[in-house]
């Protein structure tokens, strides 16, 4: 299993065969539980499903209790997407299993291979990232029929596919991915924002400290630039609230008029607005501190819960006290992120200094990709799996998978 807590941390959990019957009915995917009397041990196998040095071990005495009606804000999903350009750093290695996201560009029919005298289903899919780079993925067994051509090739919209826990292989100098027993496939979840990946070289080139960003403003004539800054969240400023009421059509801020709402841009009223994030984060690094403002989907990406849901489950005061920071947002405190900062004259040295963060990436993901980029520079680049349909023998990691 993969378990996820309120802080957005996830961990691999295992149950021995002898105890499986005890928990089979009491644990259901997507539900929330209180769990006690379990063990925490170092992760001892190859092919890590998640980035965590430890794993949870269930015992016969482990107690599982449903959370029931408790108002707990725990995200349903968490992924560790690897950009296509960094896949070569994981090729033929047994350290991590790999999650990818991309738009479906090609889907082939299901074929049957003969494996040890038994039929084995196989489907090849090609997905592409924002830069039109493509990678081929082979789905084996039941996964081959878990998605259909109709679902993936709807011409009226782009189908975003998420495939988890794959292995990265090469065949005739071509990169491709292959499913494992732990692989899950998700179609068109609300993860379009994660379809954007950074370029590690670009990050290294434009990475600045807070002090260097402020210095740039003092010296630059254009005062327009894009920088990356790694900083820790020290405080969530709630003086201006943590969300805003927006138009359901254009996403701009709406004006409240009695019990209805008015959008100046669309020039129309509506009765059911959408709440969107506007987080003022006091951040700090070794050089100083400042305020980064994170909006809407980028804020939702790190809080991991939509603003409307947080408002509904966390705000108890009928007067809607804007000075109260809900718990899911407080969980950001003490966490380190890589912020992509857009500097322009509109957000520089107004009544108080702040910068708009147009993208936010988790610290561990940046460090991991940076390490893989260093490894990539030491090996010859592999061709993309776009030109050739790769035939791969099914290689399933020997480490046992539960869930």
CSV table of C-alpha atoms in Angstrom, one decimal:
chain,number,residue,atom,x,y,z
A,1,UNK,CA,0.0,0.0,0.0
A,2,UNK,CA,0.9,3.7,-0.2
A,3,UNK,CA,-0.3,5.8,2.7
A,4,UNK,CA,-0.7,9.6,2.7
A,5,UNK,CA,-1.1,11.8,5.7
A,6,UNK,CA,-2.4,15.4,6.4
A,7,UNK,CA,1.0,16.9,5.7
A,8,UNK,CA,1.2,15.4,2.3
A,9,UNK,CA,3.9,12.9,3.2
A,10,UNK,CA,3.6,9.4,1.8
A,11,UNK,CA,5.1,6.0,2.8
A,12,UNK,CA,5.1,2.4,1.6
A,13,UNK,CA,3.2,0.0,3.9
A,14,UNK,CA,3.3,-3.8,3.9
A,15,UNK,CA,1.2,-6.6,5.4
A,16,UNK,CA,2.5,-10.1,5.7
A,17,UNK,CA,0.5,-12.9,4.0
A,18,UNK,CA,-0.4,-14.3,7.4
A,19,UNK,CA,-2.2,-11.1,8.4
A,20,UNK,CA,-3.8,-10.1,5.1
A,21,UNK,CA,-7.1,-11.7,5.9
A,22,UNK,CA,-7.3,-9.7,9.1
A,23,UNK,CA,-7.2,-6.3,7.3
A,24,UNK,CA,-8.7,-7.2,3.8
A,25,UNK,CA,-12.1,-5.9,4.7
A,26,UNK,CA,-11.1,-3.0,6.9
A,27,UNK,CA,-8.7,-1.2,4.5
A,28,UNK,CA,-10.2,0.3,1.3
A,29,UNK,CA,-8.4,2.5,-1.2
A,30,UNK,CA,-9.4,6.2,-0.9
A,31,UNK,CA,-10.7,5.9,2.7
A,32,UNK,CA,-9.2,7.6,5.8
A,33,UNK,CA,-8.2,5.7,8.9
A,34,UNK,CA,-6.5,6.1,12.3
A,35,UNK,CA,-3.8,3.4,12.6
A,36,UNK,CA,-1.8,2.5,15.7
A,37,UNK,CA,0.5,-0.3,16.9
A,38,UNK,CA,2.5,-0.6,13.7
A,39,UNK,CA,6.2,-0.7,13.1
A,40,UNK,CA,8.4,1.8,11.2
A,41,UNK,CA,11.4,0.1,9.6
A,42,UNK,CA,14.1,1.1,7.0
A,43,UNK,CA,13.0,0.4,3.4
A,44,UNK,CA,14.9,-2.8,2.6
A,45,UNK,CA,13.9,-3.6,-1.0
A,46,UNK,CA,14.8,-2.3,-4.4
A,47,UNK,CA,12.3,-0.4,-6.6
A,48,UNK,CA,11.0,2.2,-4.2
A,49,UNK,CA,7.4,3.1,-5.0
A,50,UNK,CA,7.7,6.5,-3.1
A,51,UNK,CA,10.6,8.7,-2.0
A,52,UNK,CA,10.9,7.6,1.7
A,53,UNK,CA,13.8,5.9,3.5
A,54,UNK,CA,11.3,4.0,5.7
A,55,UNK,CA,8.3,1.9,5.4
A,56,UNK,CA,5.4,0.8,7.7
A,57,UNK,CA,5.0,-2.7,8.8
A,58,UNK,CA,1.6,-4.1,10.0
A,59,UNK,CA,1.5,-6.6,12.9
A,60,UNK,CA,-1.3,-8.9,14.1
A,61,UNK,CA,-1.9,-6.3,16.9
A,62,UNK,CA,-2.1,-3.3,14.6
A,63,UNK,CA,-5.4,-1.5,15.0
A,64,UNK,CA,-7.2,0.2,12.1
A,65,UNK,CA,-10.1,2.5,12.8
A,66,UNK,CA,-12.1,4.4,10.2
A,67,UNK,CA,-12.0,8.2,10.6
A,68,UNK,CA,-15.7,8.3,9.9
A,69,UNK,CA,-17.2,11.8,9.9
A,70,UNK,CA,-14.1,13.5,11.3
A,71,UNK,CA,-13.3,16.6,9.2
A,72,UNK,CA,-9.8,15.5,8.0
A,73,UNK,CA,-8.3,17.2,4.9
A,74,UNK,CA,-6.1,14.6,3.4
A,75,UNK,CA,-5.4,14.7,-0.4
A,76,UNK,CA,-6.5,11.6,-2.3
A,77,UNK,CA,-3.4,11.4,-4.6
A,78,UNK,CA,0.3,12.2,-4.6
A,79,UNK,CA,2.6,11.5,-7.5
A,80,UNK,CA,6.4,12.0,-8.1
A,81,UNK,CA,6.5,12.8,-11.8
A,82,UNK,CA,9.8,12.5,-13.6
A,83,UNK,CA,10.4,14.7,-16.6
A,84,UNK,CA,11.1,12.8,-19.8
A,85,UNK,CA,14.6,14.3,-20.2
A,86,UNK,CA,15.6,12.8,-16.8
A,87,UNK,CA,14.4,9.2,-17.5
A,88,UNK,CA,17.7,8.1,-18.8
A,89,UNK,CA,19.2,8.6,-15.4
A,90,UNK,CA,16.9,5.8,-14.2
A,91,UNK,CA,17.5,3.5,-17.1
A,92,UNK,CA,18.1,-0.2,-16.0
A,93,UNK,CA,18.4,0.8,-12.4
A,94,UNK,CA,16.5,-0.8,-9.5
A,95,UNK,CA,16.4,2.0,-7.0
A,96,UNK,CA,13.1,3.7,-7.9
A,97,UNK,CA,9.9,3.0,-9.7
A,98,UNK,CA,8.9,5.9,-11.9
A,99,UNK,CA,5.7,8.0,-12.3
A,100,UNK,CA,5.1,9.9,-15.5
A,101,UNK,CA,2.4,12.2,-16.9
A,102,UNK,CA,1.7,13.3,-20.4
A,103,UNK,CA,-0.8,13.7,-23.2
A,104,UNK,CA,-1.7,10.6,-25.1
A,105,UNK,CA,-0.4,10.8,-28.7
A,106,UNK,CA,-0.8,7.2,-29.9
A,107,UNK,CA,-2.5,4.1,-28.5
A,108,UNK,CA,-2.1,0.7,-30.1
A,109,UNK,CA,-4.5,-2.2,-29.9
A,110,UNK,CA,-4.2,-5.0,-27.3
A,111,UNK,CA,-2.0,-7.9,-28.4
A,112,UNK,CA,-1.5,-11.3,-26.9
A,113,UNK,CA,2.0,-12.7,-26.4
A,114,UNK,CA,2.8,-16.3,-25.4
A,115,UNK,CA,4.6,-16.4,-22.1
A,116,UNK,CA,5.6,-19.8,-20.8
A,117,UNK,CA,2.7,-21.3,-22.7
A,118,UNK,CA,0.2,-18.8,-21.3
A,119,UNK,CA,-1.3,-15.8,-23.1
A,120,UNK,CA,-0.1,-12.4,-21.9
A,121,UNK,CA,-1.9,-9.2,-22.9
A,122,UNK,CA,0.1,-6.2,-24.0
A,123,UNK,CA,-0.7,-2.7,-25.1
A,124,UNK,CA,1.7,0.0,-26.2
A,125,UNK,CA,0.9,3.7,-25.6
A,126,UNK,CA,2.9,6.8,-26.5
A,127,UNK,CA,2.6,10.0,-24.4
A,128,UNK,CA,4.2,13.4,-25.0
A,129,UNK,CA,5.1,16.3,-22.7
A,130,UNK,CA,4.7,20.0,-23.2
A,131,UNK,CA,7.7,20.1,-25.4
A,132,UNK,CA,6.4,17.4,-27.7
A,133,UNK,CA,9.0,14.9,-26.4
A,134,UNK,CA,7.5,11.4,-26.5
A,135,UNK,CA,8.0,8.2,-24.6
A,136,UNK,CA,6.6,4.7,-25.2
A,137,UNK,CA,5.0,2.8,-22.4
A,138,UNK,CA,4.1,-0.9,-22.4
A,139,UNK,CA,1.2,-2.0,-20.2
A,140,UNK,CA,1.0,-5.7,-19.4
A,141,UNK,CA,-1.8,-8.0,-18.3
A,142,UNK,CA,-5.1,-6.5,-17.0
A,143,UNK,CA,-3.6,-3.0,-17.3
A,144,UNK,CA,-3.6,-3.4,-21.1
A,145,UNK,CA,-7.4,-3.3,-21.0
A,146,UNK,CA,-7.7,-0.7,-18.2
A,147,UNK,CA,-7.8,2.1,-20.8
A,148,UNK,CA,-9.5,2.2,-24.3
A,149,UNK,CA,-8.9,3.9,-27.6
A,150,UNK,CA,-12.1,5.8,-27.2
A,151,UNK,CA,-11.2,7.2,-23.8
A,152,UNK,CA,-7.7,8.2,-24.9
A,153,UNK,CA,-8.2,9.6,-28.4
A,154,UNK,CA,-11.2,11.9,-27.8
A,155,UNK,CA,-10.4,14.7,-30.3
A,156,UNK,CA,-12.5,17.2,-28.5
A,157,UNK,CA,-10.0,17.4,-25.6
A,158,UNK,CA,-6.5,16.4,-24.7
A,159,UNK,CA,-6.3,13.2,-22.6
A,160,UNK,CA,-3.8,13.5,-19.8
A,161,UNK,CA,-2.5,10.1,-18.7
A,162,UNK,CA,-0.8,9.4,-15.4
A,163,UNK,CA,1.1,6.1,-15.1
A,164,UNK,CA,2.8,5.2,-11.8
A,165,UNK,CA,5.5,2.8,-10.7
A,166,UNK,CA,7.0,1.9,-14.0
A,167,UNK,CA,10.5,0.7,-14.8
A,168,UNK,CA,12.7,2.5,-17.3
A,169,UNK,CA,14.4,0.2,-19.9
A,170,UNK,CA,16.4,0.6,-23.1
A,171,UNK,CA,16.3,-1.6,-26.1
A,172,UNK,CA,18.5,-1.0,-29.1
A,173,UNK,CA,19.4,2.4,-27.6
A,174,UNK,CA,15.8,3.4,-27.3
A,175,UNK,CA,14.2,4.5,-24.0
A,176,UNK,CA,10.8,3.1,-22.9
A,177,UNK,CA,8.7,2.4,-19.8
A,178,UNK,CA,7.2,-0.9,-18.7
A,179,UNK,CA,4.4,-1.5,-16.2
A,180,UNK,CA,4.9,-3.5,-13.0
A,181,UNK,CA,2.6,-5.2,-10.5
A,182,UNK,CA,2.5,-1.8,-8.6
A,183,UNK,CA,1.5,0.3,-11.6
A,184,UNK,CA,-1.7,2.3,-11.5
A,185,UNK,CA,-3.2,4.2,-14.5
A,186,UNK,CA,-5.3,7.4,-14.1
A,187,UNK,CA,-7.0,9.2,-17.0
A,188,UNK,CA,-7.6,12.9,-17.0
A,189,UNK,CA,-7.4,13.6,-13.2
A,190,UNK,CA,-7.3,17.3,-12.3
A,191,UNK,CA,-3.5,17.3,-12.6
A,192,UNK,CA,-3.1,19.4,-15.7
A,193,UNK,CA,-0.7,21.7,-13.7
A,194,UNK,CA,1.7,18.8,-13.2
A,195,UNK,CA,1.9,18.5,-17.0
A,196,UNK,CA,4.4,21.3,-16.7
A,197,UNK,CA,7.9,20.2,-15.8
A,198,UNK,CA,11.0,22.2,-15.3
A,199,UNK,CA,14.2,22.1,-17.2
A,200,UNK,CA,16.9,21.3,-14.7
A,201,UNK,CA,19.6,23.3,-16.6
A,202,UNK,CA,17.3,26.3,-16.7
A,203,UNK,CA,16.8,26.1,-13.0
A,204,UNK,CA,20.5,25.9,-12.2
A,205,UNK,CA,21.2,28.9,-14.6
A,206,UNK,CA,18.5,31.1,-13.1
A,207,UNK,CA,18.5,30.1,-9.5
A,208,UNK,CA,18.9,33.0,-7.1
A,209,UNK,CA,18.8,33.7,-3.4
A,210,UNK,CA,16.2,36.1,-1.9
A,211,UNK,CA,19.0,38.7,-1.5
A,212,UNK,CA,20.1,38.3,-5.1
A,213,UNK,CA,16.6,38.8,-6.3
A,214,UNK,CA,16.2,42.0,-4.3
A,215,UNK,CA,19.6,43.2,-5.5
A,216,UNK,CA,18.5,42.6,-9.1
A,217,UNK,CA,15.6,44.9,-8.6
A,218,UNK,CA,17.8,47.6,-7.3
A,219,UNK,CA,20.3,47.4,-10.3
A,220,UNK,CA,18.2,46.3,-13.3
A,221,UNK,CA,16.6,48.8,-15.6
A,222,UNK,CA,14.1,46.4,-17.1
A,223,UNK,CA,13.0,45.0,-13.8
A,224,UNK,CA,11.5,42.0,-15.6
A,225,UNK,CA,12.8,38.5,-15.3
A,226,UNK,CA,12.1,34.9,-14.3
A,227,UNK,CA,14.1,33.4,-11.4
A,228,UNK,CA,14.0,30.2,-9.3
A,229,UNK,CA,14.4,30.5,-5.6
A,230,UNK,CA,14.5,27.7,-3.0
A,231,UNK,CA,13.1,28.9,0.3
A,232,UNK,CA,11.3,27.6,3.4
A,233,UNK,CA,7.8,28.8,4.4
A,234,UNK,CA,8.0,30.5,7.7
A,235,UNK,CA,4.5,32.1,8.0
A,236,UNK,CA,1.2,32.4,6.1
A,237,UNK,CA,0.0,36.0,6.2
A,238,UNK,CA,-3.8,36.0,6.7
A,239,UNK,CA,-4.4,39.8,6.9
A,240,UNK,CA,-5.6,39.8,3.3
A,241,UNK,CA,-7.3,36.3,3.6
A,242,UNK,CA,-6.1,33.1,2.1
A,243,UNK,CA,-8.6,32.8,-0.7
A,244,UNK,CA,-10.8,34.9,-3.0
A,245,UNK,CA,-14.2,34.6,-4.5
A,246,UNK,CA,-13.9,34.2,-8.3
A,247,UNK,CA,-16.1,34.2,-11.4
A,248,UNK,CA,-16.9,30.7,-12.5
A,249,UNK,CA,-16.2,31.7,-16.1
A,250,UNK,CA,-13.0,33.8,-16.2
A,251,UNK,CA,-11.5,33.0,-12.8
A,252,UNK,CA,-11.1,36.7,-12.0
A,253,UNK,CA,-12.1,38.1,-8.6
A,254,UNK,CA,-15.8,38.7,-8.2
A,255,UNK,CA,-17.6,41.4,-6.3
A,256,UNK,CA,-20.1,40.5,-3.6
A,257,UNK,CA,-23.5,42.2,-3.9
A,258,UNK,CA,-25.8,41.1,-1.2
A,259,UNK,CA,-26.4,37.4,-1.7
A,260,UNK,CA,-25.2,37.4,-5.3
A,261,UNK,CA,-21.9,38.0,-7.1
A,262,UNK,CA,-20.9,40.2,-10.0
A,263,UNK,CA,-18.0,39.8,-12.4
A,264,UNK,CA,-16.8,43.1,-13.9
A,265,UNK,CA,-14.9,41.3,-16.7
A,266,UNK,CA,-17.8,39.1,-17.9
A,267,UNK,CA,-20.4,41.8,-17.0
A,268,UNK,CA,-22.8,39.3,-15.5
A,269,UNK,CA,-23.9,38.1,-12.1
A,270,UNK,CA,-24.1,34.6,-10.6
A,271,UNK,CA,-25.2,33.0,-7.4
A,272,UNK,CA,-22.6,30.2,-6.9
A,273,UNK,CA,-19.0,31.5,-6.9
A,274,UNK,CA,-15.8,29.4,-6.9
A,275,UNK,CA,-13.2,29.9,-4.1
A,276,UNK,CA,-9.6,30.1,-5.3
A,277,UNK,CA,-6.3,30.4,-3.3
A,278,UNK,CA,-4.3,33.5,-2.9
A,279,UNK,CA,-1.6,32.7,-0.4
A,280,UNK,CA,0.8,35.2,0.9
A,281,UNK,CA,3.8,33.2,2.1
A,282,UNK,CA,6.5,34.7,4.2
A,283,UNK,CA,9.6,32.7,3.0
A,284,UNK,CA,13.2,32.6,4.1
A,285,UNK,CA,16.5,31.3,2.9
A,286,UNK,CA,20.1,31.8,4.1
A,287,UNK,CA,20.3,35.3,2.6
A,288,UNK,CA,17.0,36.9,3.9
A,289,UNK,CA,13.2,36.8,3.8
A,290,UNK,CA,10.4,38.1,1.6
A,291,UNK,CA,6.8,37.4,0.6
A,292,UNK,CA,5.9,35.1,-2.3
A,293,UNK,CA,2.3,35.2,-3.4
A,294,UNK,CA,0.9,31.9,-4.8
A,295,UNK,CA,-2.4,31.7,-6.6
A,296,UNK,CA,-5.0,29.1,-7.5
A,297,UNK,CA,-3.8,25.8,-9.0
A,298,UNK,CA,-0.2,26.3,-7.9
A,299,UNK,CA,-1.3,26.8,-4.3
A,300,UNK,CA,-3.6,23.8,-4.6
A,301,UNK,CA,-0.7,21.7,-5.8
A,302,UNK,CA,1.2,22.2,-2.5
A,303,UNK,CA,-1.9,22.3,-0.2
A,304,UNK,CA,-3.2,19.3,-2.2
A,305,UNK,CA,-6.8,20.1,-1.5
A,306,UNK,CA,-9.1,22.6,-3.5
A,307,UNK,CA,-9.8,25.9,-1.8
A,308,UNK,CA,-13.5,25.3,-1.8
A,309,UNK,CA,-13.1,22.0,0.1
A,310,UNK,CA,-10.8,23.6,2.6
A,311,UNK,CA,-13.3,26.4,3.2
A,312,UNK,CA,-16.2,23.9,3.6
A,313,UNK,CA,-14.5,21.4,5.9
A,314,UNK,CA,-12.2,23.7,7.9
A,315,UNK,CA,-14.0,27.1,8.4
A,316,UNK,CA,-16.5,26.7,11.3
A,317,UNK,CA,-17.1,30.3,12.1
A,318,UNK,CA,-20.2,31.6,10.5
A,319,UNK,CA,-18.6,35.1,10.2
A,320,UNK,CA,-15.8,33.5,8.1
A,321,UNK,CA,-12.9,34.9,10.1
A,322,UNK,CA,-10.3,35.6,7.4
A,323,UNK,CA,-7.5,35.9,10.0
A,324,UNK,CA,-7.8,32.1,10.7
A,325,UNK,CA,-5.4,30.0,8.6
A,326,UNK,CA,-6.9,26.5,8.1
A,327,UNK,CA,-4.9,23.5,9.1
A,328,UNK,CA,-4.1,22.2,5.6
A,329,UNK,CA,-2.5,25.5,4.8
A,330,UNK,CA,-0.7,25.6,8.1
A,331,UNK,CA,0.9,22.3,7.1
A,332,UNK,CA,3.0,24.3,4.6
A,333,UNK,CA,5.0,25.9,7.5
A,334,UNK,CA,8.6,24.6,7.7
A,335,UNK,CA,8.5,23.0,4.3
A,336,UNK,CA,11.0,23.9,1.6
A,337,UNK,CA,9.9,24.6,-2.0
A,338,UNK,CA,11.5,25.7,-5.3
A,339,UNK,CA,9.6,28.8,-6.4
A,340,UNK,CA,9.6,30.1,-10.0
A,341,UNK,CA,9.3,33.8,-9.5
A,342,UNK,CA,8.1,36.3,-12.1
A,343,UNK,CA,9.4,39.8,-11.6
A,344,UNK,CA,7.6,42.7,-13.3
A,345,UNK,CA,6.9,46.4,-12.4
A,346,UNK,CA,3.4,45.5,-11.1
A,347,UNK,CA,4.6,43.4,-8.1
A,348,UNK,CA,7.8,45.3,-7.1
A,349,UNK,CA,8.0,47.5,-4.0
A,350,UNK,CA,4.4,48.5,-3.6
A,351,UNK,CA,3.1,49.1,-0.1
A,352,UNK,CA,5.0,46.0,0.9
A,353,UNK,CA,7.5,43.9,-1.0
A,354,UNK,CA,6.2,40.7,-2.6
A,355,UNK,CA,6.7,38.6,-5.6
A,356,UNK,CA,4.4,36.4,-7.7
A,357,UNK,CA,5.3,32.7,-7.8
A,358,UNK,CA,4.0,31.3,-11.1
A,359,UNK,CA,5.1,27.8,-10.3
A,360,UNK,CA,6.0,25.9,-7.2
A,361,UNK,CA,7.9,22.6,-7.0
A,362,UNK,CA,8.6,20.4,-4.1
A,363,UNK,CA,12.1,20.5,-2.7
A,364,UNK,CA,12.7,16.7,-2.7
A,365,UNK,CA,11.7,16.5,-6.4
A,366,UNK,CA,14.3,19.2,-7.3
A,367,UNK,CA,17.1,17.6,-5.4
A,368,UNK,CA,16.3,14.2,-7.0
A,369,UNK,CA,16.2,15.6,-10.5
A,370,UNK,CA,19.4,17.6,-9.9
A,371,UNK,CA,21.1,14.4,-8.8
A,372,UNK,CA,19.8,12.5,-11.9
A,373,UNK,CA,20.9,15.4,-14.2
A,374,UNK,CA,24.4,15.0,-12.8
A,375,UNK,CA,24.3,11.2,-13.5
A,376,UNK,CA,22.9,11.9,-17.0
A,377,UNK,CA,25.8,14.2,-17.8
A,378,UNK,CA,28.2,11.2,-17.2
A,379,UNK,CA,26.5,8.9,-19.8
A,380,UNK,CA,25.7,9.1,-23.4
A,381,UNK,CA,22.2,10.4,-24.2
A,382,UNK,CA,19.7,7.8,-25.4
A,383,UNK,CA,17.3,8.4,-28.3
A,384,UNK,CA,13.6,8.9,-27.5
A,385,UNK,CA,11.2,6.0,-28.0
A,386,UNK,CA,9.3,7.8,-30.7
A,387,UNK,CA,10.8,6.4,-33.9
A,388,UNK,CA,10.7,2.7,-33.2
A,389,UNK,CA,8.1,0.4,-31.5
A,390,UNK,CA,10.2,-1.3,-28.9
A,391,UNK,CA,9.6,-4.9,-28.1
A,392,UNK,CA,10.4,-5.6,-24.5
A,393,UNK,CA,10.3,-8.8,-22.5
A,394,UNK,CA,8.3,-8.3,-19.4
A,395,UNK,CA,10.6,-7.7,-16.4
A,396,UNK,CA,8.7,-7.4,-13.1
A,397,UNK,CA,10.7,-6.4,-10.1
A,398,UNK,CA,11.3,-9.3,-7.7
A,399,UNK,CA,10.4,-7.2,-4.7
A,400,UNK,CA,6.9,-8.2,-3.5
A,401,UNK,CA,4.2,-5.5,-4.0
A,402,UNK,CA,1.1,-5.2,-1.9
A,403,UNK,CA,-1.6,-2.9,-3.3
